[in-house]
CSV table of C-alpha atoms and ligand atoms in Angstrom, one decimal:
chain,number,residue,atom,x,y,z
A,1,UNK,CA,-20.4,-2.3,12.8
A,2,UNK,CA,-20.0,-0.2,10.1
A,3,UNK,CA,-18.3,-0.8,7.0
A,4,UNK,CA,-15.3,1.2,5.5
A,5,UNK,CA,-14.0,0.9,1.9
A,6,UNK,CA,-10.2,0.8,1.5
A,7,UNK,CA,-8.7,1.5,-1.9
A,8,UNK,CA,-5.4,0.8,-2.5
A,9,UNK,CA,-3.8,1.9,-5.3
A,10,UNK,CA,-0.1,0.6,-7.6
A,11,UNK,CA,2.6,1.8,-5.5
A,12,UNK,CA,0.8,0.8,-2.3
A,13,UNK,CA,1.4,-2.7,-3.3
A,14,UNK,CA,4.4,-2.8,-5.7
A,15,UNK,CA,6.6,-5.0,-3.5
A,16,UNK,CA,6.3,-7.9,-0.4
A,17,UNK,CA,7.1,-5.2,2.2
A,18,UNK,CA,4.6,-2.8,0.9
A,19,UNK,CA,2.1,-5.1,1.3
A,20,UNK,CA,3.2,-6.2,4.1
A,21,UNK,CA,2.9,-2.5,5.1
A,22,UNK,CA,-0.8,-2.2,3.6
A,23,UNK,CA,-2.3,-5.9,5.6
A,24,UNK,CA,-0.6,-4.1,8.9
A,25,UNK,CA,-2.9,-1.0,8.0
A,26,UNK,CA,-6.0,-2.9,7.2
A,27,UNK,CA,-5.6,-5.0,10.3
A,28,UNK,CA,-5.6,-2.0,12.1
A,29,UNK,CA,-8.8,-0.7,11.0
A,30,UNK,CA,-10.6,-3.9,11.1
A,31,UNK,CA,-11.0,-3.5,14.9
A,32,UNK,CA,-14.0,-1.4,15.1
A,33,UNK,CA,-15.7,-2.0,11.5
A,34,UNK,CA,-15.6,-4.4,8.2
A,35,UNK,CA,-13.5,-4.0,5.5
A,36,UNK,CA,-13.8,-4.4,1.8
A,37,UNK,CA,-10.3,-3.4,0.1
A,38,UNK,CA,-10.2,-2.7,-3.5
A,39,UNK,CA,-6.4,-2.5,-4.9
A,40,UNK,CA,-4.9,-1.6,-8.4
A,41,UNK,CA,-2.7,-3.5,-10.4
A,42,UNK,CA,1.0,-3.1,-8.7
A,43,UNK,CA,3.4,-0.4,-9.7
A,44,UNK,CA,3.3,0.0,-13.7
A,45,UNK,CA,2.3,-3.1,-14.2
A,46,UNK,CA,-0.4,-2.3,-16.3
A,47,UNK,CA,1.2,-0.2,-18.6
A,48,UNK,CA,3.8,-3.3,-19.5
A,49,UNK,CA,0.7,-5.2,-20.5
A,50,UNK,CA,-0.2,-3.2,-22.7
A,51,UNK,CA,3.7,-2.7,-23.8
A,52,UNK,CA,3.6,-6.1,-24.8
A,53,UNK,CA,0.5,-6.8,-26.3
A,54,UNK,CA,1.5,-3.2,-28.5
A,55,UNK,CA,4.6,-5.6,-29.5
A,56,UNK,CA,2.5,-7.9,-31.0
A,57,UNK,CA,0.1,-5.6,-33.0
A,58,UNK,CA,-0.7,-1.8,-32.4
A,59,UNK,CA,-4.9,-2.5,-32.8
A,60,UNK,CA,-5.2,-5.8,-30.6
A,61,UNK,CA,-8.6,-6.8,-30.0
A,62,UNK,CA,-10.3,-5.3,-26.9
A,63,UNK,CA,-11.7,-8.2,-25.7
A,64,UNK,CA,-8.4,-9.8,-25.3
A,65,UNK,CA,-7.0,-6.4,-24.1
A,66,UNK,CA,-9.3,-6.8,-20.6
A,67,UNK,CA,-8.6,-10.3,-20.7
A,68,UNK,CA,-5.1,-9.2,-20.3
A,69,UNK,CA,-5.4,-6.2,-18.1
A,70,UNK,CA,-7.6,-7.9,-15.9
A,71,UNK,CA,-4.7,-10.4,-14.7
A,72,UNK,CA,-3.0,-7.2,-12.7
A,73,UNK,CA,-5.5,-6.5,-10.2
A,74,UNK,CA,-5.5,-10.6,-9.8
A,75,UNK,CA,-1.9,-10.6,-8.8
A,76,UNK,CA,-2.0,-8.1,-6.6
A,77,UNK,CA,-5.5,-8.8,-5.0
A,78,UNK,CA,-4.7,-12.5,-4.2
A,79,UNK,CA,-1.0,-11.8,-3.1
A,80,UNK,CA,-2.8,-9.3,-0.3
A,81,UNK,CA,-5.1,-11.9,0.9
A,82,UNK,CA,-2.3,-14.4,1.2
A,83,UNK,CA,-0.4,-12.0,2.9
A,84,UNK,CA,-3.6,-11.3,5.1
A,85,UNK,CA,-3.9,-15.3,6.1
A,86,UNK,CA,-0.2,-15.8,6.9
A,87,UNK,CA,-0.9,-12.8,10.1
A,88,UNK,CA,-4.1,-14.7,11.0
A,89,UNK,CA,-6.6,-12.9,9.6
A,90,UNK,CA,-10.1,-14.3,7.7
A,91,UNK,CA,-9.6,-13.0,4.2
A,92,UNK,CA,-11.1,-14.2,0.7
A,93,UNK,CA,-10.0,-12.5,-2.4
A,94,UNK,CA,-12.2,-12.0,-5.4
A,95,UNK,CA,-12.4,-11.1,-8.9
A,96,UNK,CA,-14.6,-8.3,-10.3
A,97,UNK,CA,-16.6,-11.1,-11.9
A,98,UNK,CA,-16.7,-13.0,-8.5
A,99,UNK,CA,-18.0,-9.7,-6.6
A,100,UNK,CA,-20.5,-9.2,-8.3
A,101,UNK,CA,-20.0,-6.3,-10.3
A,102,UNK,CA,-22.0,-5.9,-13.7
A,103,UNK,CA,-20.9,-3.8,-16.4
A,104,UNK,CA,-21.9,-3.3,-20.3
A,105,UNK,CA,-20.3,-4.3,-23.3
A,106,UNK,CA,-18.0,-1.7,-23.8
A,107,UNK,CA,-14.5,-3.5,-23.6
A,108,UNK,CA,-11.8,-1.3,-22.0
A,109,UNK,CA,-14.0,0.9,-21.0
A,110,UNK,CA,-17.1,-0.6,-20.0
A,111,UNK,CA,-19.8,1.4,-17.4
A,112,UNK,CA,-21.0,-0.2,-14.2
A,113,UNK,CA,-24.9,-1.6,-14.4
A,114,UNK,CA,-25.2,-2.8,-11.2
A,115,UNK,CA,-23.2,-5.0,-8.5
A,116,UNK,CA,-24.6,-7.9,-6.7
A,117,UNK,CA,-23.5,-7.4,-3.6
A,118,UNK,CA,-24.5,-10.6,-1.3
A,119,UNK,CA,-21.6,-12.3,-1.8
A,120,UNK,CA,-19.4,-9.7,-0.3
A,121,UNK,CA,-22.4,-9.4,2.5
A,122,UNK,CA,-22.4,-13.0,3.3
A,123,UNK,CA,-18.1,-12.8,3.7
A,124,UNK,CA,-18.2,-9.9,5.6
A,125,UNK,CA,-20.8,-11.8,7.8
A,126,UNK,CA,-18.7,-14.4,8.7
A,127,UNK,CA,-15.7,-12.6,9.4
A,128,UNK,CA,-13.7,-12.0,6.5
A,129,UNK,CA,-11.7,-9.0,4.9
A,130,UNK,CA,-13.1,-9.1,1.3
A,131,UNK,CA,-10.6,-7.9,-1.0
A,132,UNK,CA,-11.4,-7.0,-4.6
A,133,UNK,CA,-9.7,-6.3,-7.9
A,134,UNK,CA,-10.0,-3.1,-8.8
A,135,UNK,CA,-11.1,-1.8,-12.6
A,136,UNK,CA,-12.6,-5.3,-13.5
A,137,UNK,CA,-16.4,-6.6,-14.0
A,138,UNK,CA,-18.5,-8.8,-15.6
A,139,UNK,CA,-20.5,-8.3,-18.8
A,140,UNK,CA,-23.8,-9.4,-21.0
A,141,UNK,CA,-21.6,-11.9,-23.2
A,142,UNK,CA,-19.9,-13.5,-19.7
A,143,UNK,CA,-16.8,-11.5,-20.4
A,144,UNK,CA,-14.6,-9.6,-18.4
A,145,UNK,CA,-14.5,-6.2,-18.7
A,146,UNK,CA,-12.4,-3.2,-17.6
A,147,UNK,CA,-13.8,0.0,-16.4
A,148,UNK,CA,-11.7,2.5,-18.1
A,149,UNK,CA,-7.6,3.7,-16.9
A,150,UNK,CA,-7.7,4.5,-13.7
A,151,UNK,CA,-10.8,2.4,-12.9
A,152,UNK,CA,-10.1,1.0,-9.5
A,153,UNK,CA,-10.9,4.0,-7.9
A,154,UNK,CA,-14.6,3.5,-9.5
A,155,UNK,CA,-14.7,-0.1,-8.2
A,156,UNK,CA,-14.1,1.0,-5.0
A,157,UNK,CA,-16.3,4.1,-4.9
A,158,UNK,CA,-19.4,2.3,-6.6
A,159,UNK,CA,-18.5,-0.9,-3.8
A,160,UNK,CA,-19.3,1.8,-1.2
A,161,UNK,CA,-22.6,3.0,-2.7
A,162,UNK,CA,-23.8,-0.4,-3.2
A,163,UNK,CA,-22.7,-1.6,0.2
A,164,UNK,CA,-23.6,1.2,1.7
A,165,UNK,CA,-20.2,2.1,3.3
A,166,UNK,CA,-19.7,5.2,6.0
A,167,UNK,CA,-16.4,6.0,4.6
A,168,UNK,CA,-14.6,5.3,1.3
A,169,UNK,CA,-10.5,5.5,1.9
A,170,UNK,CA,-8.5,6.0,-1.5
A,171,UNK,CA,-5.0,5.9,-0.5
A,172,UNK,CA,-1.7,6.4,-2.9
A,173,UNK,CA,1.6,8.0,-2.4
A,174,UNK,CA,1.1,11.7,-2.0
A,175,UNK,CA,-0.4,13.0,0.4
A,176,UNK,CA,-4.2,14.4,-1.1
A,177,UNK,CA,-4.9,16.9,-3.8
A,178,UNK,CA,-2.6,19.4,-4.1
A,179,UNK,CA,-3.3,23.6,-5.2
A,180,UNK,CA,-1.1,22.6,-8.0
A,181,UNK,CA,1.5,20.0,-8.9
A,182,UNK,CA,3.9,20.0,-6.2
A,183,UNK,CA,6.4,18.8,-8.4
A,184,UNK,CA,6.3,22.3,-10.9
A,185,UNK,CA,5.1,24.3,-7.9
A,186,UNK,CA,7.5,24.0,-4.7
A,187,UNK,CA,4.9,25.7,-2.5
A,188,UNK,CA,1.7,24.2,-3.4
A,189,UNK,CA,-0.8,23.4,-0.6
A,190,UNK,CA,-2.7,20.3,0.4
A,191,UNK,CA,-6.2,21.1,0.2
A,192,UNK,CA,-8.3,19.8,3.0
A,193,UNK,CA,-11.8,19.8,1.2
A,194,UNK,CA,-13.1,19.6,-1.9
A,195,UNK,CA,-16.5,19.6,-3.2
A,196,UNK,CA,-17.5,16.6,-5.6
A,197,UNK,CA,-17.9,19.8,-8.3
A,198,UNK,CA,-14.3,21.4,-7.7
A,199,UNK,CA,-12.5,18.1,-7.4
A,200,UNK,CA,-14.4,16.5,-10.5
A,201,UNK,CA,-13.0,19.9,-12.5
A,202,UNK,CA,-9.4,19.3,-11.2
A,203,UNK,CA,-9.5,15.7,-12.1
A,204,UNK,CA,-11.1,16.7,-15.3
A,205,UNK,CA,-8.3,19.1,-15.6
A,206,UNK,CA,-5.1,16.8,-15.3
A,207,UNK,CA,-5.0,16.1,-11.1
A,208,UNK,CA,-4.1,12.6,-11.8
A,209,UNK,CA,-5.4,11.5,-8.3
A,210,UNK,CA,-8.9,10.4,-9.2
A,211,UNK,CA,-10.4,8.8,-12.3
A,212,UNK,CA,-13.0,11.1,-12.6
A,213,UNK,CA,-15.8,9.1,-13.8
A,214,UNK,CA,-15.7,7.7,-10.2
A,215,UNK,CA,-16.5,11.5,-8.6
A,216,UNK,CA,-19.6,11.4,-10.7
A,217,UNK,CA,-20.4,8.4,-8.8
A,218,UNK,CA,-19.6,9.3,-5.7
A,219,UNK,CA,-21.5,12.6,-6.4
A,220,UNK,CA,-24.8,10.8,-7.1
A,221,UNK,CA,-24.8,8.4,-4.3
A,222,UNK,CA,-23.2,10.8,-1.7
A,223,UNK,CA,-19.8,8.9,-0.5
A,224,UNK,CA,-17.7,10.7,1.0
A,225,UNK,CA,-14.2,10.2,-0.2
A,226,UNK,CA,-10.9,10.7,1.8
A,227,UNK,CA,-7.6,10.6,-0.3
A,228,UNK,CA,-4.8,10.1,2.0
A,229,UNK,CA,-1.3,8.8,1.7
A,230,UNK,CA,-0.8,4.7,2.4
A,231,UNK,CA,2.6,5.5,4.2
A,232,UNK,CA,1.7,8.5,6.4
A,233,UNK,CA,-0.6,9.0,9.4
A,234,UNK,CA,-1.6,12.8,8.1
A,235,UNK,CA,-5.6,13.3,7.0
A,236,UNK,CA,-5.3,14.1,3.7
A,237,UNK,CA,-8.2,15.8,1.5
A,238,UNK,CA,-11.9,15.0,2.1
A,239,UNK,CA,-14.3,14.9,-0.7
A,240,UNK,CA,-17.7,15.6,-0.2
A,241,UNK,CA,-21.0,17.8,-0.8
A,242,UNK,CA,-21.2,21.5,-1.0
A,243,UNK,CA,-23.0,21.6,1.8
A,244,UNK,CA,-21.2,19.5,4.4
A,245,UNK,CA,-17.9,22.3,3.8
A,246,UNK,CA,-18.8,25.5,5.7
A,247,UNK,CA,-17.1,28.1,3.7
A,248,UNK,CA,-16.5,31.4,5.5
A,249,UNK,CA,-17.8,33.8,2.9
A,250,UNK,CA,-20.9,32.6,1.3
A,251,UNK,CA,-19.9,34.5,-2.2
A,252,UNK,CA,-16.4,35.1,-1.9
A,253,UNK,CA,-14.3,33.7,-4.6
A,254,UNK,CA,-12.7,30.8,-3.5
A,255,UNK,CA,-10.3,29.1,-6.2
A,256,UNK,CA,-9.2,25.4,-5.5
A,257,UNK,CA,-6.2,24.6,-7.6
A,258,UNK,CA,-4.4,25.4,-11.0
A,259,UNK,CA,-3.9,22.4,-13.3
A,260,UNK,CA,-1.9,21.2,-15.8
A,261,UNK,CA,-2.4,18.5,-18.5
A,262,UNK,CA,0.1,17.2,-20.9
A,263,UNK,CA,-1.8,14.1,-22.0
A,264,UNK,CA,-4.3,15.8,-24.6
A,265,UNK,CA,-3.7,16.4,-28.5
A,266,UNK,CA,-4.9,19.0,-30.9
A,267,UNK,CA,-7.1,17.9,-34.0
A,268,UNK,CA,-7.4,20.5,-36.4
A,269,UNK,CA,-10.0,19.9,-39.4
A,270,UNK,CA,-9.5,22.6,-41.9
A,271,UNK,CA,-11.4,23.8,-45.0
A,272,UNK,CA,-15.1,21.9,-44.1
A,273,UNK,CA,-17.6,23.0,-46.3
A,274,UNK,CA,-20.7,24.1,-44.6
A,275,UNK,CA,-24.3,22.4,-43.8
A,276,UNK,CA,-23.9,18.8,-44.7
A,277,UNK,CA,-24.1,18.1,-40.7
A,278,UNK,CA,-20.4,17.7,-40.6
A,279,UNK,CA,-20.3,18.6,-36.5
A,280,UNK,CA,-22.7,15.6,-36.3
A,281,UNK,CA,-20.9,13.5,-38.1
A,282,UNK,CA,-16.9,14.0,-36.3
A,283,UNK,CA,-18.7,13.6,-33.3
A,284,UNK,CA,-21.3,10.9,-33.8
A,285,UNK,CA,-18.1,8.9,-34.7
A,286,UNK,CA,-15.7,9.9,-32.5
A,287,UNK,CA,-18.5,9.2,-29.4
A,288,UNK,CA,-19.6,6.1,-31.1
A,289,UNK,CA,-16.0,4.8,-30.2
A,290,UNK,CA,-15.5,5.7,-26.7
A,291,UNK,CA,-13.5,8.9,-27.5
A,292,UNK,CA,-13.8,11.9,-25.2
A,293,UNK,CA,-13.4,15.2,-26.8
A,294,UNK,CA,-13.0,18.6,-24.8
A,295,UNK,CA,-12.2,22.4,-26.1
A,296,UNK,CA,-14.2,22.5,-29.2
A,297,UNK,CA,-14.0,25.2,-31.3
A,298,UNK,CA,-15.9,25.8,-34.6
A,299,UNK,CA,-14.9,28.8,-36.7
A,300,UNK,CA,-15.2,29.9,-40.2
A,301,UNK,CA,-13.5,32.6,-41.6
A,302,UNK,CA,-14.1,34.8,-44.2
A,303,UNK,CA,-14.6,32.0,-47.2
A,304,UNK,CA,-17.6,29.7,-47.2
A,305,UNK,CA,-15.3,27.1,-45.6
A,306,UNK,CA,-15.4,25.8,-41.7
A,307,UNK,CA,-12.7,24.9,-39.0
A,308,UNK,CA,-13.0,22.5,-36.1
A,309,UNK,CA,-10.7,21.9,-33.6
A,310,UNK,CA,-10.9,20.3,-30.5
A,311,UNK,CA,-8.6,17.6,-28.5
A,312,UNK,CA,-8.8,14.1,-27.4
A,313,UNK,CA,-6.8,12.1,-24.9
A,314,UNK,CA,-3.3,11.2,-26.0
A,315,UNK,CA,-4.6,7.7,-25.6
A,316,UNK,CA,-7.0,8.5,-28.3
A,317,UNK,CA,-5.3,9.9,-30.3
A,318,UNK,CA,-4.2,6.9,-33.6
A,319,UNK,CA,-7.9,6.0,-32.9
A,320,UNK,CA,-9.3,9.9,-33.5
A,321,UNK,CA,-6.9,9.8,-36.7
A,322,UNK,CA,-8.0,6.7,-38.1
A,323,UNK,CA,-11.8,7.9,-37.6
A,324,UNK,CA,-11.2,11.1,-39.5
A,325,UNK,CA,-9.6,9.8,-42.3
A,326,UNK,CA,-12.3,7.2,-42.6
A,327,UNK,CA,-14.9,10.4,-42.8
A,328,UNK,CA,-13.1,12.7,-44.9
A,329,UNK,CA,-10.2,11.4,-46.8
A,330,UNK,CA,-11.6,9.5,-49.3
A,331,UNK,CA,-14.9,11.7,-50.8
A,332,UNK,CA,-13.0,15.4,-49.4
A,333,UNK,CA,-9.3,15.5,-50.5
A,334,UNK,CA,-9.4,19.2,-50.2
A,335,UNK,CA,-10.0,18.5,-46.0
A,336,UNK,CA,-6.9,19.1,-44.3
A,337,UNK,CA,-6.6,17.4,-40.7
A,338,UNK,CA,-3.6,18.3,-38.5
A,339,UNK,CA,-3.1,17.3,-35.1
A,340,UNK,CA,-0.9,18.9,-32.4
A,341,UNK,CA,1.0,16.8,-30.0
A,342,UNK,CA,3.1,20.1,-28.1
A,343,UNK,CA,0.3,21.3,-26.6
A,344,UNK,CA,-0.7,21.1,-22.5
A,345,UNK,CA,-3.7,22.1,-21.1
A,346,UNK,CA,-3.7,24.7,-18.1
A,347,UNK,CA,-6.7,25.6,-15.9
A,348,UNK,CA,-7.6,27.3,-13.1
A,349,UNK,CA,-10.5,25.9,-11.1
A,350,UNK,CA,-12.7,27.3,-8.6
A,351,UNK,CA,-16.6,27.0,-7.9
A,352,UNK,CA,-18.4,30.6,-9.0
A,353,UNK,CA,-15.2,31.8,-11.1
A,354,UNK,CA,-17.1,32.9,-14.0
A,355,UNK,CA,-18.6,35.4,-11.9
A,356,UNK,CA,-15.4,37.0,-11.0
A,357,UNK,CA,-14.9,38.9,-14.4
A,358,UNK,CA,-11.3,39.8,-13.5
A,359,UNK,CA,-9.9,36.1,-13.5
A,360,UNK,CA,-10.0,35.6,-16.6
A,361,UNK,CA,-8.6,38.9,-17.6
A,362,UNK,CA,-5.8,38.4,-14.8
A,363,UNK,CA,-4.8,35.1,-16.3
A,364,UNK,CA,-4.7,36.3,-19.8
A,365,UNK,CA,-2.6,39.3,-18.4
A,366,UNK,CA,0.0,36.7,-16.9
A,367,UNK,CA,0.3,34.7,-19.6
A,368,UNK,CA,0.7,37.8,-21.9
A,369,UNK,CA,3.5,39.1,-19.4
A,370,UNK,CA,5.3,36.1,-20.0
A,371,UNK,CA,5.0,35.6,-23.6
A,372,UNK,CA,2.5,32.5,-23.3
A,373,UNK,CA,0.7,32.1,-26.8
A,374,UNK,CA,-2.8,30.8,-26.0
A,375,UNK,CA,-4.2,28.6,-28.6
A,376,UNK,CA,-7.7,27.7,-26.9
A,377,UNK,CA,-10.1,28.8,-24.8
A,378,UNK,CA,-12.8,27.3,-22.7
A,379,UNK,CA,-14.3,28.8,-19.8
A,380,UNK,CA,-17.8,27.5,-17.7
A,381,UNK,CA,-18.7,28.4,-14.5
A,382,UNK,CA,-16.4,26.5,-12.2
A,383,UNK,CA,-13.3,26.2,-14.5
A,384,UNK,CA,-11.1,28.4,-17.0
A,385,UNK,CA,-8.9,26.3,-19.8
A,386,UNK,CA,-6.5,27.7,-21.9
A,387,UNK,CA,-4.2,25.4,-24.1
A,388,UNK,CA,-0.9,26.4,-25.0
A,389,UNK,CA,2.7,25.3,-26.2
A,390,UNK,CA,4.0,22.3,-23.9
A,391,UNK,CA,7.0,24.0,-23.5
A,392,UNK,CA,5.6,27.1,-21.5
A,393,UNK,CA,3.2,24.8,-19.0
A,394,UNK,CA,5.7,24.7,-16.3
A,395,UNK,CA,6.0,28.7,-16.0
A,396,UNK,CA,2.6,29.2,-16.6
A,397,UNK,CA,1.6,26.8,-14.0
A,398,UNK,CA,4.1,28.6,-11.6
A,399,UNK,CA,3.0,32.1,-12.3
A,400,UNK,CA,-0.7,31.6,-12.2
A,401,UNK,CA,-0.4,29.8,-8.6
A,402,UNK,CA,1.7,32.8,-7.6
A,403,UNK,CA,-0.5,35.3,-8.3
A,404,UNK,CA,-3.7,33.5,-7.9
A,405,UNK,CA,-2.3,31.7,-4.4
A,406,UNK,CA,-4.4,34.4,-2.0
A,407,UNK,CA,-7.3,33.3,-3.2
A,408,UNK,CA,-6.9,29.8,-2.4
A,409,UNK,CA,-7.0,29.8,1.6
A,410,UNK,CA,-9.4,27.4,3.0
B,1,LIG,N1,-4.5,-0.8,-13.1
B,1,LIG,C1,-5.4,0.1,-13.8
B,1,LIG,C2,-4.7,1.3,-14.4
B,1,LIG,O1,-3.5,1.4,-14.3
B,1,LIG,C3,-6.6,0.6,-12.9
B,1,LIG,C4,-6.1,1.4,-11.7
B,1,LIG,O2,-5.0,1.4,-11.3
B,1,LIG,O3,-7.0,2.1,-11.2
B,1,LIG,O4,-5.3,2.1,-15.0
B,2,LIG,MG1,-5.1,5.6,-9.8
């Protein structure tokens, strides 16, 4: 028999009837192969965790912060099983901990080491469904650990690699990966297939569907991923290697989505002197902390002084503060740090699109039409980023599908 890898994520289990809904569909596919289920924390639950614990104090400690976090993939994880063993079905629940999954010290956002996975093996052996909580492992110090927002789509993608799984399911409400948000664009397109490349770029990008630390992984140990929608029967998009999707036109430009991304802030450090390894220094920090930084820009103008800019995830964001005011403020008064909250980050993604010259100058052309001030630019060869005003993402978003929709067929 082989073994399939079911991920279900928040809205898929907020409620009794929904998992009632989710143990009928995992019944159903139990019949010709063994299931390990992976689920998320229900609805918004984890977000009010974190509400509440930001009641408290707005720097809690992260170790308590995954002890906390943790307890939402519990809930949801154990009610499935219970609602598994009251239809008659063999099912044993488990913790990240208790499934063997190993991670480093890095609370709230710790990596994966390795996962023990003869526990599982051993279940599966005699008949169970295992079902596991998402986003949650077990560290050096015996502490548990969570794997970064988003991070039940990594359990269940490195669960697959480990367990060598044929298939590795990540259902949710919509429907797959869209050409664009269908919410701003009315006609956007489900895409069918996606290379781990183009669909690590669009999650990169803002597609909220897949943490995309988890595509890395699933890149490296070749899973193939289907997104699909818990309460529909349609296929939805299939994820896999460059080679396993026949394109038509071995060189013809081929762009997968446009994407927008409201969750990143600006940092602007002005009036750096030069030398003294400043660059190092932001950076160093802002790594040494778990901060992810995209967009960067280094300019100086005519004076001896130098700019940086670059953003950070809104989540990020008191944290990148606090940081730079520890390395400037008190020695450099004359430093000026401002950070930018309006902005969104737009993109247009596509394997090969540096090589088409006129993109680039089409998308500049289209935002210049509509009087769309663009603040940054980053381009690389699968994906071109321009960040602008919040307030013009929706139209830009809309124009550039429009224009850029014929080259999008797949
Ligand atoms: N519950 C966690 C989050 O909301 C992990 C997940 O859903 O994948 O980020
Ligand atoms: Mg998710």
């Amino acid at each position: 028999m082989s073994i399939v890898v079911m991920k279900f994520g928040g809205s898929s289990v907020d409620g009794i009837d929904r998992i009632k809904y989710v143990a009928q569909k995992i019944i159903s596919k139990k019949k010709n192969n063994e299931i390990v289920v992976v689920v998320s924390a229900s609805g918004n639950s984890t977000d009010n965790l974190i509400k509440k614990a930001k009641k408290i104090t707005s720097f809690p400690s992260l170790r308590e912060m995954d002890m906390l976090l943790a307890t939402g993939e519990m809930v949801s994880t154990s009610l499935l099983t219970i609602m598994l063993n009251s239809m008659g079905q063999k099912a044993i629940s488990m913790t990240g901990p208790q499934a063997g999954i190993l991670a480093d010290n890095n609370y709230t956002c710790a990596k994966i080491k390795k996962i023990k996975i003869n526990r599982i093996k051993n279940c599966l052996l005699s008949g169970n469904i295992v079902i596991v909580a998402g986003f949650q492992a077990l560290n050096v110090n015996g502490d548990i650990t969570t794997l970064g927002r988003g991070g039940s789509d990594l359990t269940a993608i490195a669960l697959s690699a480990s367990l060598k799984a044929n298939l590795c399911e990540i259902y949710s409400d919509v429907e797959g990966v869209y050409t664009a948000d269908p919410n701003i664009v009315k006609t956007a397109k489900k895409i069918d297939c996606l290379s781990y490349d183009e669909m690590l770029e669009m999650a990169g990008a803002g597609a909220q569907i897949l943490q995309p630390r988890s595509i890395i992984v699933a890149k490296k140990f070749g899973i193939v991923i289907h997104a699909r929608n818990t309460f529909s029967k349609n296929p939805g998009t299939v994820i896999t290697s460059e080679q396993n999707i026949r394109r038509k036109n071995m060189e013809t430009l081929l762009i997968s989505g446009i994407t927008s991304d409201k969750n990143r802030v600006k940092f602007t450090v002005r009036n750096l002197p030069k030398g003294h390894n400043i660059v190092l220094k932001i950076f160093d920090k802002l790594a040494k902390v778990n901060i992810d930084v995209d967009m960067i820009i280094q300019s100086s103008i005519l004076n001896k002084k130098n700019d940086i800019i670059f953003t950070v995830n809104k989540q990020n964001m008191e944290k990148t503060q606090t940081e730079l005011n520890n390395i400037f403020l008190p020695k450099l008064n004359f430093v000026k740090i401002i950070r930018n909250e309006r902005i969104a980050k737009i993109s247009i993604i596509g394997v090969g699109i540096k090589e088409n010259y006129n993109v680039i100058a089409k998308m500049f052309n289209i935002f210049y039409k509509n009087k769309i001030n663009i603040e940054m630019i980053n381009t690389s060869e699968t994906i071109i980023s321009c960040i602008v005003d919040k307030f013009n993402m929706i139209k830009a978003v809309k124009e550039l599908h429009e224009s850029f929709e014929i080259f999008m067929k797949r």
